[in-house]
PDB file of C-alpha atoms in Angstrom:
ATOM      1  CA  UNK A 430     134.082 150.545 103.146  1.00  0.00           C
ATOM      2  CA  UNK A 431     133.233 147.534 105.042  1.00  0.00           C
ATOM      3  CA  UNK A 432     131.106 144.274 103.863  1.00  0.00           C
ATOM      4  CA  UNK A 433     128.605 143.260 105.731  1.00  0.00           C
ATOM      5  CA  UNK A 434     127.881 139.293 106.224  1.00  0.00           C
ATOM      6  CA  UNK A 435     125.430 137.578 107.178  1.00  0.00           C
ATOM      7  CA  UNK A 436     125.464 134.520 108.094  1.00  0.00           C
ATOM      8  CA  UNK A 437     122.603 131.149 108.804  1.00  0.00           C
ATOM      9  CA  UNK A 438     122.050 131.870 112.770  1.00  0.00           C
ATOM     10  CA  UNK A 439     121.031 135.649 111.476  1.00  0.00           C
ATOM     11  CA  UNK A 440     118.798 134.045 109.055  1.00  0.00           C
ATOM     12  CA  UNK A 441     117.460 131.944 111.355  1.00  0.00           C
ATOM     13  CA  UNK A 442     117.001 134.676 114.303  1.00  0.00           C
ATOM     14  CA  UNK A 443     115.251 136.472 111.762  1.00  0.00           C
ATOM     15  CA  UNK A 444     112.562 133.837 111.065  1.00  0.00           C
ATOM     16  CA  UNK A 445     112.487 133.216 114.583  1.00  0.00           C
ATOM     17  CA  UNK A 446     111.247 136.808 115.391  1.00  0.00           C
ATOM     18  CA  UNK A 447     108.752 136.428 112.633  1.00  0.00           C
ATOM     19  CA  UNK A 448     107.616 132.320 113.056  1.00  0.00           C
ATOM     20  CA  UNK A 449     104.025 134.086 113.635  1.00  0.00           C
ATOM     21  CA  UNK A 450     103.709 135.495 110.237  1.00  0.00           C
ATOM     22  CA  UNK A 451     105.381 132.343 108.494  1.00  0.00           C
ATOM     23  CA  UNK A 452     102.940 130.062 110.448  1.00  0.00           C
ATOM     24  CA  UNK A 453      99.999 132.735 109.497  1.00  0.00           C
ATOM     25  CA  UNK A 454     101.068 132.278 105.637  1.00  0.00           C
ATOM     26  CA  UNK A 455     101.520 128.664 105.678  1.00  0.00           C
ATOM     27  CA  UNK A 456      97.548 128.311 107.145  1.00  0.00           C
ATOM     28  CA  UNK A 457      96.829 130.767 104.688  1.00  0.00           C
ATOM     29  CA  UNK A 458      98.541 129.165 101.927  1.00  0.00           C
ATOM     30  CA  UNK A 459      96.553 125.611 102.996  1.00  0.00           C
ATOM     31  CA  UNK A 460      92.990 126.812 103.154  1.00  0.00           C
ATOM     32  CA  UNK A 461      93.967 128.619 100.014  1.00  0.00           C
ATOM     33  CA  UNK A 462      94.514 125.444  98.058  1.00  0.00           C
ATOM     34  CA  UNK A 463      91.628 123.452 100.446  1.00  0.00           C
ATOM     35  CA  UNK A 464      89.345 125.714  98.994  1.00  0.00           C
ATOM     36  CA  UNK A 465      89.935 125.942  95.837  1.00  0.00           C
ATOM     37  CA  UNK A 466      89.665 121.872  95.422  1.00  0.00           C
ATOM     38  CA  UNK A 467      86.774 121.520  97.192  1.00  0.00           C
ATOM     39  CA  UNK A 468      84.847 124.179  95.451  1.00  0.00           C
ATOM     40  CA  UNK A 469      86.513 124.602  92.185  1.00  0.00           C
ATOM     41  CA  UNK A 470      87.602 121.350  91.020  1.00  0.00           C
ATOM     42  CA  UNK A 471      85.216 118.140  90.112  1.00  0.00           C
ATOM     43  CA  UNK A 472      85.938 115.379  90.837  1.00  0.00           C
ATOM     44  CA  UNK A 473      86.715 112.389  87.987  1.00  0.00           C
ATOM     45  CA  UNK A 474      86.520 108.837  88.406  1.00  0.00           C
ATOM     46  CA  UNK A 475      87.815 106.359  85.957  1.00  0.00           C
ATOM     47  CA  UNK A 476      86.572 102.626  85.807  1.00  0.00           C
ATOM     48  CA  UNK A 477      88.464  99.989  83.595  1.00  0.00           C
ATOM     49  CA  UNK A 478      87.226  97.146  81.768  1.00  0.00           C
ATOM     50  CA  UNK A 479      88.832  94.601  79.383  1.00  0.00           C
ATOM     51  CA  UNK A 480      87.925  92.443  76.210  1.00  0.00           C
ATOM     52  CA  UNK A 481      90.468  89.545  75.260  1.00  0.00           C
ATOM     53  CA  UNK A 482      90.350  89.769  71.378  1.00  0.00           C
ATOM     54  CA  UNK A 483      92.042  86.424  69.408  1.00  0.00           C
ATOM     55  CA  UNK A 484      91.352  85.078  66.106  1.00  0.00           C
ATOM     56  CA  UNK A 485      89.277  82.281  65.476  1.00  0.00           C
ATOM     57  CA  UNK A 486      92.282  79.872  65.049  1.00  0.00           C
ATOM     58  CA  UNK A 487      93.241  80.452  69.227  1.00  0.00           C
ATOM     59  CA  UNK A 488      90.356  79.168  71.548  1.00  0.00           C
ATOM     60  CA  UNK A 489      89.779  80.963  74.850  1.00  0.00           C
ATOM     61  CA  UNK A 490      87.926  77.822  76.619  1.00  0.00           C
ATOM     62  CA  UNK A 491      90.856  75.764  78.097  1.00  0.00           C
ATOM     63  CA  UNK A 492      88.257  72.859  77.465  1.00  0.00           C
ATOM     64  CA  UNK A 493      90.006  70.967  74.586  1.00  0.00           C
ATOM     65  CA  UNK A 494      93.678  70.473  76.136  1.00  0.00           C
ATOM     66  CA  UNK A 495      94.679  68.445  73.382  1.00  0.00           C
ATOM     67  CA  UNK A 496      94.409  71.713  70.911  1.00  0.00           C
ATOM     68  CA  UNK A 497      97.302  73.273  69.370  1.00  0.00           C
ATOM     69  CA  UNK A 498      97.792  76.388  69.088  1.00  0.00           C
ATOM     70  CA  UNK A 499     100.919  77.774  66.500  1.00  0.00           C
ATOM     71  CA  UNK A 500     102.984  81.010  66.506  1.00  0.00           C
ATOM     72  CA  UNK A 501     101.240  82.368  63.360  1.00  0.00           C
ATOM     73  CA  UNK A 502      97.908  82.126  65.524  1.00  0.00           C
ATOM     74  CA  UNK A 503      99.458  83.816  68.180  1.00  0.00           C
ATOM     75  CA  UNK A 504     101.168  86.602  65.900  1.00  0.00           C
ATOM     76  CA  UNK A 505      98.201  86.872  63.905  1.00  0.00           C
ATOM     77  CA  UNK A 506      95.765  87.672  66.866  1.00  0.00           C
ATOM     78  CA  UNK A 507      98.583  89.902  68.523  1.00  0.00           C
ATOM     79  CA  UNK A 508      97.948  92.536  65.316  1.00  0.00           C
ATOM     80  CA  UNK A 509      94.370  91.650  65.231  1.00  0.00           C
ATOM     81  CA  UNK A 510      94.566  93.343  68.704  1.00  0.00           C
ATOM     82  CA  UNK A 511      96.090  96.405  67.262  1.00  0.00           C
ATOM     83  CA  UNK A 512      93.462  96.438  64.661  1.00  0.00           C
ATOM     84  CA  UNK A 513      90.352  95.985  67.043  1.00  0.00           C
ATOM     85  CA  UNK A 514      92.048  98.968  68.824  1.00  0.00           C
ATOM     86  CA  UNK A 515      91.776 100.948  65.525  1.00  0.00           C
ATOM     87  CA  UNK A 516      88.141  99.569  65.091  1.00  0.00           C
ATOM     88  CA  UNK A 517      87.215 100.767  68.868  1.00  0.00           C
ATOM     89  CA  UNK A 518      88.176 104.226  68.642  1.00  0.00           C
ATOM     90  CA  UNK A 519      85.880 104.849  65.629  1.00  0.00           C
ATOM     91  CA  UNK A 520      82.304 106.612  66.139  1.00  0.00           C
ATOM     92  CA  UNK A 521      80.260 103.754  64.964  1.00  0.00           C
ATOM     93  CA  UNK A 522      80.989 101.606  67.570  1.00  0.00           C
ATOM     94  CA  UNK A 523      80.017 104.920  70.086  1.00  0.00           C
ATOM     95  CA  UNK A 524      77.364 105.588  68.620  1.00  0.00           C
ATOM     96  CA  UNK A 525      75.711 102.046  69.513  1.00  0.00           C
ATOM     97  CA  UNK A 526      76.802 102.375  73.081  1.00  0.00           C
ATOM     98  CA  UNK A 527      74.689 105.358  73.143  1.00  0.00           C
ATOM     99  CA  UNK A 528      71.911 103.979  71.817  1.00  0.00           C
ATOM    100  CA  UNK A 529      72.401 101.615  74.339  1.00  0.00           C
ATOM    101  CA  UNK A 530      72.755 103.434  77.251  1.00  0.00           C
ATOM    102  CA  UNK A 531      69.246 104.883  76.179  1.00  0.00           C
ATOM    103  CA  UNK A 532      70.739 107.704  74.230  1.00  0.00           C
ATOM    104  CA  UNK A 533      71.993 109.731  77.449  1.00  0.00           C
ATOM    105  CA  UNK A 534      75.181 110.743  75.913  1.00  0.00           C
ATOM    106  CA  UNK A 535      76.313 111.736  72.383  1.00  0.00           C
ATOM    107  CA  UNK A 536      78.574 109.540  71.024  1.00  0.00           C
ATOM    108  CA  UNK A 537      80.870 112.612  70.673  1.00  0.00           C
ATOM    109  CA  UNK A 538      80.539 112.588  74.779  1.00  0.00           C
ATOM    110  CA  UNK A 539      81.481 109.014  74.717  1.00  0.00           C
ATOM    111  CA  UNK A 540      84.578 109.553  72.777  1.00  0.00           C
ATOM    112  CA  UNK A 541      86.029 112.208  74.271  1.00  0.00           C
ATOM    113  CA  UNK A 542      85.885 110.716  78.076  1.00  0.00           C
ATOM    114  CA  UNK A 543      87.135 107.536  76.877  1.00  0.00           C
ATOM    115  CA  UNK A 544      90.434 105.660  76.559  1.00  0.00           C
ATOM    116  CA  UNK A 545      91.152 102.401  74.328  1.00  0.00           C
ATOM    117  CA  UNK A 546      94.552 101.114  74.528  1.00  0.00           C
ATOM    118  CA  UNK A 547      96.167  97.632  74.290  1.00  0.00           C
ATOM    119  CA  UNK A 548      97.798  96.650  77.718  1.00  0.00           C
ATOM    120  CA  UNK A 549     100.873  96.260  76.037  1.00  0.00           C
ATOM    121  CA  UNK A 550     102.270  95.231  73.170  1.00  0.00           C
ATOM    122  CA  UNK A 551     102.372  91.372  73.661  1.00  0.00           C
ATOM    123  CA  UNK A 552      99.214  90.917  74.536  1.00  0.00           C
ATOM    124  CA  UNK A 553      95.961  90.350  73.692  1.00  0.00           C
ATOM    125  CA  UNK A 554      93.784  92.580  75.840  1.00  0.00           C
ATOM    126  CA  UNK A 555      92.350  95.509  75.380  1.00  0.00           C
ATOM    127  CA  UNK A 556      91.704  97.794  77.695  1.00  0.00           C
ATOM    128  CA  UNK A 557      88.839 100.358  77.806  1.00  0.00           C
ATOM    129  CA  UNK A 558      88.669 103.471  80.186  1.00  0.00           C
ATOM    130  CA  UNK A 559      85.671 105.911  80.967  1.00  0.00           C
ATOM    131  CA  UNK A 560      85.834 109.196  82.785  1.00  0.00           C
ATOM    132  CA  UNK A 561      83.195 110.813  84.690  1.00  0.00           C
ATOM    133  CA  UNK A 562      82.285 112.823  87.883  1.00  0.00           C
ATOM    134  CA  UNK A 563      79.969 110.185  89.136  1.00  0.00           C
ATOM    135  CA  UNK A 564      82.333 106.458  89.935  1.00  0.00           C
ATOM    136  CA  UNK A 565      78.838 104.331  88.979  1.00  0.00           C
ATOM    137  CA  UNK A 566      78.622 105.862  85.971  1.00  0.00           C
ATOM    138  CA  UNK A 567      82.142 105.309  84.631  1.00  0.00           C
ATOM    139  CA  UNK A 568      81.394 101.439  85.563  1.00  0.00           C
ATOM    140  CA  UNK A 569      78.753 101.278  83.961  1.00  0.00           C
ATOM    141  CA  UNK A 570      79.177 102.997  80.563  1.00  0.00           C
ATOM    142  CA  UNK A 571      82.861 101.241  80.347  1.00  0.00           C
ATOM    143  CA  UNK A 572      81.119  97.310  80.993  1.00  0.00           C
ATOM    144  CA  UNK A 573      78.361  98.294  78.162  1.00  0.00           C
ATOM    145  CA  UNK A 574      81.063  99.286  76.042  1.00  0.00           C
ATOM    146  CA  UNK A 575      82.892  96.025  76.328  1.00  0.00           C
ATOM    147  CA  UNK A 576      79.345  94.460  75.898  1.00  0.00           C
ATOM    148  CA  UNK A 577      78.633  95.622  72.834  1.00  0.00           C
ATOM    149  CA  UNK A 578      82.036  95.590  71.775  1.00  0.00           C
ATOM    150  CA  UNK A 579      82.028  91.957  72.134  1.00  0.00           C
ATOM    151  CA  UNK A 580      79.188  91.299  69.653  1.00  0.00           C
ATOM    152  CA  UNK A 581      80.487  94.174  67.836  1.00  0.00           C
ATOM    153  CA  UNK A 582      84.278  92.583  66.121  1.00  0.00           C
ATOM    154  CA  UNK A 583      83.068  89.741  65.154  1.00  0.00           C
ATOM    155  CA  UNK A 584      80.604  91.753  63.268  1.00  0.00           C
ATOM    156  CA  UNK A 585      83.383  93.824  61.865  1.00  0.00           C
ATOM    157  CA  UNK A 586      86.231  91.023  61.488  1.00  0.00           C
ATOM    158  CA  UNK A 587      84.265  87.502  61.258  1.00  0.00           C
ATOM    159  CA  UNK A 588      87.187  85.494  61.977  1.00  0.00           C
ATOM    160  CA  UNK A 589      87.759  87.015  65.142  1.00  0.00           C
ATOM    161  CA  UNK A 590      86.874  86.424  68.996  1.00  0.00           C
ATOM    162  CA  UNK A 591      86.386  88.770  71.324  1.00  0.00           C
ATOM    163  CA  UNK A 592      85.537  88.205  75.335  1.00  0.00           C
ATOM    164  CA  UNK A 593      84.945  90.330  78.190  1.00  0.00           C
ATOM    165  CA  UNK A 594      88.237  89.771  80.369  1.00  0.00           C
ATOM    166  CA  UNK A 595      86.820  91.864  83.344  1.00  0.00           C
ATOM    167  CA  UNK A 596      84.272  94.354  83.814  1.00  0.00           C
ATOM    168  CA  UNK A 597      84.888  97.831  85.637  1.00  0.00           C
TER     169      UNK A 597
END
């Protein structure tokens, strides 16, 4: 009995013969997927904004030079960050966004297409992400939160500072 081989340039003769029905398949394949993201899949935008969250011990204002500023401010207002983090992601602070924002969304809503995270671990921003299908909207929900955010930990931790860094 005798083996049969085959080797690349049969392969490749073989496609050759056939390059109609591979192209055919591969424009196939491509509308497939066009259509199924233009029609199937919303679109999400994301807009960023940041608060800068020290304790009242470290100034922001770069007015007085001649202040000092020690490590135990500085390491104190690093795990104040952590905690204003914790303090974010609770429904109270939601809730007054949506009052704010006229009571369009639930704060439930708010919560779920949100995103509160330090920047990283040495530093003292905090940075706050909304979702949504409309770009505008996720602007404009993330700068109220910082807003109200801002008058909101001092409220919550009187000690502590918190500015708006940037807005979405």
């Amino acid at each position: 009995m005798e083996e049969k081989t085959i080797n690349i340039t049969d392969i490749l003769m073989i496609a050759w013969r056939h390059i109609w029905m591979l192209i055919l398949a591969a424009i196939v394949f491509a509308a497939s997927v066009f259509s199924y993201c233009k029609f199937f899949i919303t679109p999400s935008y994301s807009a960023t904004a940041s608060i800068l969250v020290t304790n009242g011990a470290v100034t922001i204002s770069y007015d007085n030079a001649g202040d000092k500023v020690s490590s135990s401010d500085i390491a104190a207002s690093l795990y104040l960050a952590d905690t204003v983090v914790d303090i974010l992601n609770t429904p109270d602070i939601y809730k007054k966004v949506s009052d704010q924002l006229g009571k369009e969304y639930t704060y439930q809503n708010l919560m779920g297409c949100s995103k509160i995270q330090r920047r990283s671990e040495n530093t003292l921003f905090v940075d706050v992400a909304f979702s949504s299908t409309d770009p505008k909207e996720a602007m404009r929900i993330a700068n109220k939160f910082v807003e109200v955010s801002c008058e909101y930990i001092p409220e919550f931790i009187p000690s502590s500072r918190a500015n708006v860094a940037s807005t979405a």
